[in-house]
Short mmCIF file of C-alpha atoms and ligand atoms in Angstrom, two decimals:
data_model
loop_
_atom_site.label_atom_id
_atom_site.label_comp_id
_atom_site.label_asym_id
_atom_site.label_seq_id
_atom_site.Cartn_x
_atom_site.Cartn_y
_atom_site.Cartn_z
CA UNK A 175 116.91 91.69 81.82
CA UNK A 176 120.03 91.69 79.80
CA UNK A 177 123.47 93.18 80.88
CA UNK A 178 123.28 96.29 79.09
CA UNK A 179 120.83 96.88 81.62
CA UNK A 180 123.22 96.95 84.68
CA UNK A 181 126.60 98.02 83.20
CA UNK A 182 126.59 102.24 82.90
CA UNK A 183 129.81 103.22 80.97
CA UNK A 184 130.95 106.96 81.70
CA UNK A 185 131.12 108.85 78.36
CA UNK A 186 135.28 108.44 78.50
CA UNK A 187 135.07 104.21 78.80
CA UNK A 188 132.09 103.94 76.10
CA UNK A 189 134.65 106.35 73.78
CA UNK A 190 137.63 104.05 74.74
CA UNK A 191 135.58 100.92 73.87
CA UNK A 192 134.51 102.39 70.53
CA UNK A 193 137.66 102.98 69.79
CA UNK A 194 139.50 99.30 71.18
CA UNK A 195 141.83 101.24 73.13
CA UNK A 196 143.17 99.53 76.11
CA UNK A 197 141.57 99.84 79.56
CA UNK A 198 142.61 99.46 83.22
CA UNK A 199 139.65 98.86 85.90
CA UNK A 200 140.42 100.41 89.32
CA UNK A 201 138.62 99.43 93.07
CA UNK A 202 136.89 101.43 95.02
CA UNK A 203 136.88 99.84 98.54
CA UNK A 204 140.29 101.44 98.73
CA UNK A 205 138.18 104.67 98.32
CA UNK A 206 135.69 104.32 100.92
CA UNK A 207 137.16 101.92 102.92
CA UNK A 208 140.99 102.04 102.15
CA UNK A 209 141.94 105.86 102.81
CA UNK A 210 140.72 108.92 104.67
CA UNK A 211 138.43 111.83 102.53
CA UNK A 212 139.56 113.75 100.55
CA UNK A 213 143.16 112.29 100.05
CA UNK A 214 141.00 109.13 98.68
CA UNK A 215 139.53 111.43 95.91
CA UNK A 216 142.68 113.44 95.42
CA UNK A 217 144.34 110.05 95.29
CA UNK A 218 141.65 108.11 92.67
CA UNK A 219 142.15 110.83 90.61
CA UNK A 220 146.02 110.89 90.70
CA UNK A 221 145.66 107.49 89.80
CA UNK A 222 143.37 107.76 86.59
CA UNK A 223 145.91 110.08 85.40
CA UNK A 224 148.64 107.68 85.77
CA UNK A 225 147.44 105.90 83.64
CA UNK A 226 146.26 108.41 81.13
CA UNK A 227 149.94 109.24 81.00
CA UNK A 228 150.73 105.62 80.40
CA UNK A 229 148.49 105.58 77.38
CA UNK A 230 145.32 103.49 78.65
CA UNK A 231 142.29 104.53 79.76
CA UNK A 232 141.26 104.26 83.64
CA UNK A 233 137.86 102.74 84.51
CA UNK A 234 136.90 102.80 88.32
CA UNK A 235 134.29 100.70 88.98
CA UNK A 236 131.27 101.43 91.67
CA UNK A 237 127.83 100.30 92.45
CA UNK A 238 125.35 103.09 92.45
CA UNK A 239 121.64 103.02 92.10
CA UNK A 240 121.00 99.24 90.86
CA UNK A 241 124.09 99.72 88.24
CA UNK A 242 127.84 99.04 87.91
CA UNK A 243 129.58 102.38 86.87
CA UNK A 244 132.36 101.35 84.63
CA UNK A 245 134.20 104.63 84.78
CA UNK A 246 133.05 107.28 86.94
CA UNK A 247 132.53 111.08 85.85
CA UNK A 248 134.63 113.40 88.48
CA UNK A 249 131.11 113.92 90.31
CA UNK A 250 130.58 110.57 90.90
CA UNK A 251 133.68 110.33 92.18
CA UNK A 252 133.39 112.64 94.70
CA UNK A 253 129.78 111.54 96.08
CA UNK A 254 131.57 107.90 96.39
CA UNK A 255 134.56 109.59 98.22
CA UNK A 256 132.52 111.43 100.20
CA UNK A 257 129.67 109.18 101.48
CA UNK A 258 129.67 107.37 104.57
CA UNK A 259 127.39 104.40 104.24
CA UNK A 260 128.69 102.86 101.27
CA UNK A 261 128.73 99.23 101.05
CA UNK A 262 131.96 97.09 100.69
CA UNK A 263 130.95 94.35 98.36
CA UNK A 264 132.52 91.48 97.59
CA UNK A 265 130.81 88.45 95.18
CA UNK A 266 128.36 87.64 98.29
CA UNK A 267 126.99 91.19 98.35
CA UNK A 268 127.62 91.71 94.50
CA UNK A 269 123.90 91.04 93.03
CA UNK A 270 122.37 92.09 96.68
CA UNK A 271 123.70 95.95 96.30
CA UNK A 272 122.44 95.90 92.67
CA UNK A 273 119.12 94.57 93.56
CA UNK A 274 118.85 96.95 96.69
CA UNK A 275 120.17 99.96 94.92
CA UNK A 276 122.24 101.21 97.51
CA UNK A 277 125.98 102.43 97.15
CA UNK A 278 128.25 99.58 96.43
CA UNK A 279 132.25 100.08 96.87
CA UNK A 280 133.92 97.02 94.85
CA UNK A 281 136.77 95.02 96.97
CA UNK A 282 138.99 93.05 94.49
CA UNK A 283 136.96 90.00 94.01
CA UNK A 284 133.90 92.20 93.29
CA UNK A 285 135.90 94.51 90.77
CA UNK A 286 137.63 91.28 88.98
CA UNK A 287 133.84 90.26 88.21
CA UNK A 288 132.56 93.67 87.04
CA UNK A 289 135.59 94.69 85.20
CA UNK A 290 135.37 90.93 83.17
CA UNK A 291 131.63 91.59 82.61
CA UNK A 292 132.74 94.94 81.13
CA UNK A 293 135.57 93.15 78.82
CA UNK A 294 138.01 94.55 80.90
CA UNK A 295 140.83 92.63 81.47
CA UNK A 296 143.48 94.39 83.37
CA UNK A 297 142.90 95.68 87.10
CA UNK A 298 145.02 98.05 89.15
CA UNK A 299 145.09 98.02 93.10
CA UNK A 300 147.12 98.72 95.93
CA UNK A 301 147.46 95.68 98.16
CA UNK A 302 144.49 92.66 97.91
CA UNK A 303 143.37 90.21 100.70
CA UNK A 304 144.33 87.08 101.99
CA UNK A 305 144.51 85.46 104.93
CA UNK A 306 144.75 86.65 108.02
CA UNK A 307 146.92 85.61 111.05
CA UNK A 308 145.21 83.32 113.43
CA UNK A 309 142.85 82.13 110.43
CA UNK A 310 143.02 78.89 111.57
CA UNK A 311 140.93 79.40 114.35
CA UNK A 312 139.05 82.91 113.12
CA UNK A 313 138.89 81.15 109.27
CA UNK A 314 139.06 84.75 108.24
CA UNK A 315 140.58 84.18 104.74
CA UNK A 316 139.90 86.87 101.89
CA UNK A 317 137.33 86.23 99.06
CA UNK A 318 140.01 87.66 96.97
CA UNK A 319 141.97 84.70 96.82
CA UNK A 320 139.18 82.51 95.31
CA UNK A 321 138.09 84.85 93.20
CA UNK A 322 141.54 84.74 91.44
CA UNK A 323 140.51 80.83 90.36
CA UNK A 324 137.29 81.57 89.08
CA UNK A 325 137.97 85.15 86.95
CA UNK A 326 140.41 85.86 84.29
CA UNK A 327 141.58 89.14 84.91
CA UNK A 328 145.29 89.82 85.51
CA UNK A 329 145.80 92.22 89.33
CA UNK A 330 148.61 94.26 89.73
CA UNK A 331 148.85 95.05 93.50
CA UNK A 332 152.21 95.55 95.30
CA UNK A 333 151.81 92.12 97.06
CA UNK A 334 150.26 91.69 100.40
CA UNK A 335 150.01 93.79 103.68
CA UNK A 336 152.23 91.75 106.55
CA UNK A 337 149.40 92.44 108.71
CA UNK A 338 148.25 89.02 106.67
CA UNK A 339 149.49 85.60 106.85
CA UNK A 340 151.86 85.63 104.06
CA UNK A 341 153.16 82.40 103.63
CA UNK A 342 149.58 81.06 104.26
CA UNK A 343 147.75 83.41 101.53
CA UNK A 344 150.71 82.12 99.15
CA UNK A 345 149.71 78.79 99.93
CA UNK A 346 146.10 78.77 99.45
CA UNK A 347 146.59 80.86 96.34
CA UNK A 348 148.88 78.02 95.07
CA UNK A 349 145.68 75.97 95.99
CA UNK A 350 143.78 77.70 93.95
CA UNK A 351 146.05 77.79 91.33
CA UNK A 352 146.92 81.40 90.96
CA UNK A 353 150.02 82.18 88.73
CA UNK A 354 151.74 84.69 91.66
CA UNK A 355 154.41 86.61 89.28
CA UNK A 356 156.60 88.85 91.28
CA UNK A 357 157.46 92.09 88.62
CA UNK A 358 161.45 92.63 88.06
CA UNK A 359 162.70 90.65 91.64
CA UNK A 360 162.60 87.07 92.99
CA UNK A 361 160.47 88.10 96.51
CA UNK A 362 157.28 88.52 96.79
CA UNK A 363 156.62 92.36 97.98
CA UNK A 364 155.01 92.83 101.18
CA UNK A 365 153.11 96.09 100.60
CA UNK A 366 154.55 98.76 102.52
CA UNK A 367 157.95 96.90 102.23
CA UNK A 368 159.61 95.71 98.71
CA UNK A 369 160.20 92.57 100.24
CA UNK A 370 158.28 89.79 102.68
CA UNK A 371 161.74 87.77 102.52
CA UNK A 372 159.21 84.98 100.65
CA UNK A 373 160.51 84.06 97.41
CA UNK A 374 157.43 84.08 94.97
CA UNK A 375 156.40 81.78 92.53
CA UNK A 376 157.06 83.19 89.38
CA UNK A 377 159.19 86.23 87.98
CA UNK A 378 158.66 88.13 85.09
CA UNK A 379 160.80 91.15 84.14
CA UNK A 380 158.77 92.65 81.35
CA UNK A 381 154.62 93.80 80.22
CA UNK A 382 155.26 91.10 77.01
CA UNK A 383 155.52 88.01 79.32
CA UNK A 384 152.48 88.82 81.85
CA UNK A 385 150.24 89.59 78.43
CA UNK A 386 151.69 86.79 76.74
CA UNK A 387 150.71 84.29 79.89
CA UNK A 388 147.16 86.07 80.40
CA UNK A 389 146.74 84.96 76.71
CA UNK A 390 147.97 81.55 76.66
CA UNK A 391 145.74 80.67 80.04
CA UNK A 392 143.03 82.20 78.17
CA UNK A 393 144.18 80.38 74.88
CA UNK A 394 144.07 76.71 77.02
CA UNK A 395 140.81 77.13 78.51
CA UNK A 396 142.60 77.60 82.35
CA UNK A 397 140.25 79.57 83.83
CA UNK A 398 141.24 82.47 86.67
CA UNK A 399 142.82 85.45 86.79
CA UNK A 400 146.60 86.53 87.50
CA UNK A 401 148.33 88.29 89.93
CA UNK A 402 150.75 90.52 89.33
CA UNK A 403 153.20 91.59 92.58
CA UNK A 404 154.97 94.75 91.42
CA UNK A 405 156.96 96.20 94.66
CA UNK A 406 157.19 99.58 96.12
CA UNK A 407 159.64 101.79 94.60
CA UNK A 408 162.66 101.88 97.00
CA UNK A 409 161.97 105.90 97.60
CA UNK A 410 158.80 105.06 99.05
CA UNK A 411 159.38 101.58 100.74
CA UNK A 412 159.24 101.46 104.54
CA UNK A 413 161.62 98.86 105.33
CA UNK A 414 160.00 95.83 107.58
CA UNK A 415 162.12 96.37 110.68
CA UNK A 416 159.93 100.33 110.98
CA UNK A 417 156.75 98.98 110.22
CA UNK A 418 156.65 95.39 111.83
CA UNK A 419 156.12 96.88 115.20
CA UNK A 420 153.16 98.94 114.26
CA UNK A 421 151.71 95.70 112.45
CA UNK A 422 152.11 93.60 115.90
CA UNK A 423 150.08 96.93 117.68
CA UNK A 424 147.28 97.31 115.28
CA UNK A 425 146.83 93.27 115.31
CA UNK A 426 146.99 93.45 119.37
CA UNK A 427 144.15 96.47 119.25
CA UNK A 428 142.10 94.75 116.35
CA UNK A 429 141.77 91.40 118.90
CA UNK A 430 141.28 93.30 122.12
CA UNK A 431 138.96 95.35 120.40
CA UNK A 432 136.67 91.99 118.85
CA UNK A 433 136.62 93.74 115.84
CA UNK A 434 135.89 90.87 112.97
CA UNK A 435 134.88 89.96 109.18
CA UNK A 436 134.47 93.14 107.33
CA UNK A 437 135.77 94.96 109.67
CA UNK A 438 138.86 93.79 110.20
CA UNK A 439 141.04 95.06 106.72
CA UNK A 440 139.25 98.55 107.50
CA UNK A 441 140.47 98.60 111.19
CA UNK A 442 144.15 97.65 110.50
CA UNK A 443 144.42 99.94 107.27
CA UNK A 444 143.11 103.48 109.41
CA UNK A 445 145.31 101.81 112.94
CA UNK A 446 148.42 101.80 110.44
CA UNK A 447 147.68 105.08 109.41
CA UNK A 448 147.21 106.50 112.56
CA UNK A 449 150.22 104.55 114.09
CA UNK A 450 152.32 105.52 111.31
CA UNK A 451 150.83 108.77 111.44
CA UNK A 452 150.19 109.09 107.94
CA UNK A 453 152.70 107.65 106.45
CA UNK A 454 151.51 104.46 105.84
CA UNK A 455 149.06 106.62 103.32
CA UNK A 456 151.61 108.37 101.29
CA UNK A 457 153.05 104.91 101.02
CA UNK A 458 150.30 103.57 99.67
CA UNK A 459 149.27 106.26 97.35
CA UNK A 460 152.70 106.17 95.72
CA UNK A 461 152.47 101.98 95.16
CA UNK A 462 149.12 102.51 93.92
CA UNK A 463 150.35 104.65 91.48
CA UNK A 464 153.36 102.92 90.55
CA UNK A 465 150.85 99.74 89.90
CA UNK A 466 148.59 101.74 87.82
CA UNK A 467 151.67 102.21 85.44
CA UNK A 468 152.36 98.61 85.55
CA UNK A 469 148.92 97.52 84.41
CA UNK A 470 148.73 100.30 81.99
CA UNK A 471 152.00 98.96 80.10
CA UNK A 472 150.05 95.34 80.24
CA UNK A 473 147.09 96.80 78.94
CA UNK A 474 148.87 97.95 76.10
CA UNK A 475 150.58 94.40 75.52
CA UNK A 476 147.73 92.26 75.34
CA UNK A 477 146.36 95.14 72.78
CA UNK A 478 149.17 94.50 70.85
CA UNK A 479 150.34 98.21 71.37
CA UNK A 480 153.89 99.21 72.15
CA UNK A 481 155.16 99.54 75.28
CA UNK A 482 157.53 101.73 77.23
N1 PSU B 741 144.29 95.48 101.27
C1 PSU B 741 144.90 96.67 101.17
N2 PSU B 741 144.16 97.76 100.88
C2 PSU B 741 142.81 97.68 100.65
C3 PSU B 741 142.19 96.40 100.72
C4 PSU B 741 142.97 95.34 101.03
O1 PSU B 741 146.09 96.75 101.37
O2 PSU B 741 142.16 98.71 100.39
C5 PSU B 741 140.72 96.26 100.41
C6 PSU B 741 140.56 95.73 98.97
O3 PSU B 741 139.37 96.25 98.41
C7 PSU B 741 140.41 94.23 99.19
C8 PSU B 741 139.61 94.22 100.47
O4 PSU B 741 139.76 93.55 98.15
O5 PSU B 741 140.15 95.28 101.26
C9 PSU B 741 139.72 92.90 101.19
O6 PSU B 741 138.89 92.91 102.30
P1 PSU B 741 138.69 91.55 103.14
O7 PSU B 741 140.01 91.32 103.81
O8 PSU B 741 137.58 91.88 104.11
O9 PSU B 741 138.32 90.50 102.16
MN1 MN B 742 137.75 88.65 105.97
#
């Protein structure tokens, strides 16, 4: 079995590939698992578009039937949006899903794996995982964050969710050696908020400099992926002091409740809707949006295109 056998382009990737335009992958946990039907579908589409606009072309990426979908066709889509027993696969579950044929949603790790074995090399998301308060004694640390050392794809996301342990996930993605560039400020952003009051690792100000590092780790044989922190924008933000008490809540309910592995990012993300009632989501689709741009704009750079 080669590779052609499990990768199905959708007729707007293969075109885009033909043609050596540039491409952005895109998740899909955050569509089954990350946001409520049908503002998930309303919102993966907004989200293509974005980066239509931007002059790349989206690819969302999604198990189905014993093949990885790069790019979905608007009825695809909607069958992911809308099914309820979709899997959320990580690298563990990766080959499983295939070989089982069931419905696979991709997580970050999972997506930074397809959208490299597609030649994709920029991925759009909205927040990734990490690890999670209390992980020394739960362990419960994201497969994201290793992932990052193993795959080179460069992640925009709009940092971390404070329901993490931020400091900690900075740390053991410093372990792993992960190049952590906040985008246009010296903080790292803490999802919902433009700050965490961190100071992250690296700044870059412009699409040149994160293309021009992808390429020289590339270039030197460093191998891993990038991630980009690109922070709310301010008309969206909810500032920490609003949200911090609904964090401490959901966290409270989450451990009375037992609720762990899986589980737990799902839980939090539909208790911070809830708590926030709903507008933790409109938060979330505008920073997904605004990191679609982002890693449209990189897209272009490492194509060699210009850039807004
Ligand atoms: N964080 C978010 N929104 C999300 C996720 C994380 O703010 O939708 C999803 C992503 O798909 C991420 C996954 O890769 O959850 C991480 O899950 P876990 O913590 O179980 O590794
Ligand atoms: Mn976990």
């Amino acid at each position: 079995m080669t590779l052609s056998n499990v990768l199905t382009f959708s007729p707007e990737v293969a075109e885009a590939r033909a043609a050596g335009r540039p491409l952005v992958a895109l998740e899909s946990t955050i569509i089954t698992h990350g946001m409520p039907w049908p503002q998930n579908v309303e919102t993966a589409r907004a989200v293509e578009d974005e980066i239509r606009a931007a002059g790349a072309v989206p690819a969302t990426l999604a198990l189905m039937a014993g093949r990885i979908h790069v790019g979905l066709t608007s009825q695809e889509l909607e069958r992911l949006g809308q099914t309820r027993d979709a899997m959320k696969v990580s690298r563990a579950d990766l080959a499983a899903c295939l070989a089982l044929g069931r419905m696979g949603a991709t997580t970050v790790a999972a997506t930074m794996i397809c959208a490299h074995l597609a030649g994709i090399s920029v991925f759009a998301t909205g927040g990734i995982g990490g690890v999670h308060r209390g992980a020394e004694v739960s362990f419960d640390i994201s497969a994201d964050l290793a992932e990052f050392s193993l795959t080179p794809v460069t992640v925009v996301g709009a940092g971390a969710k404070a329901i993490l342990d931020l400091p900690k996930t900075l740390e053991v993605l410093e372990t792993y050696g992960v190049p952590v560039i906040a985008y246009g400020q010296d903080d790292f952003p803490a999802f919902w908020s433009r700050s965490s009051g961190l100071k992250a690792p690296l700044r870059m100000d412009n699409v040149g400099q994160i293309a021009a590092s992808h390429l020289m780790r590339v270039n030197l044989g460093v191998t891993g992926g990038q991630f980009v922190a690109n922070p709310i924008p301010i008309e969206a933000e909810i500032p920490r002091a609003e949200i911090d008490p609904f964090i401490e809540q959901a966290l409270a309910e989450a451990q009375r409740a037992g609720i762990s592995a899986k589980a737990v990012t799902p839980f939090l993300l539909q208790r911070m809707f809830e708590l926030t009632q709903g507008r933790s989501l409109i938060c979330n689709i505008a920073l997904v949006k605004n990191n679609a741009r982002l890693a449209a704009g990189i897209a272009r750079a490492l194509n060699g295109l210009p850039t807004s």
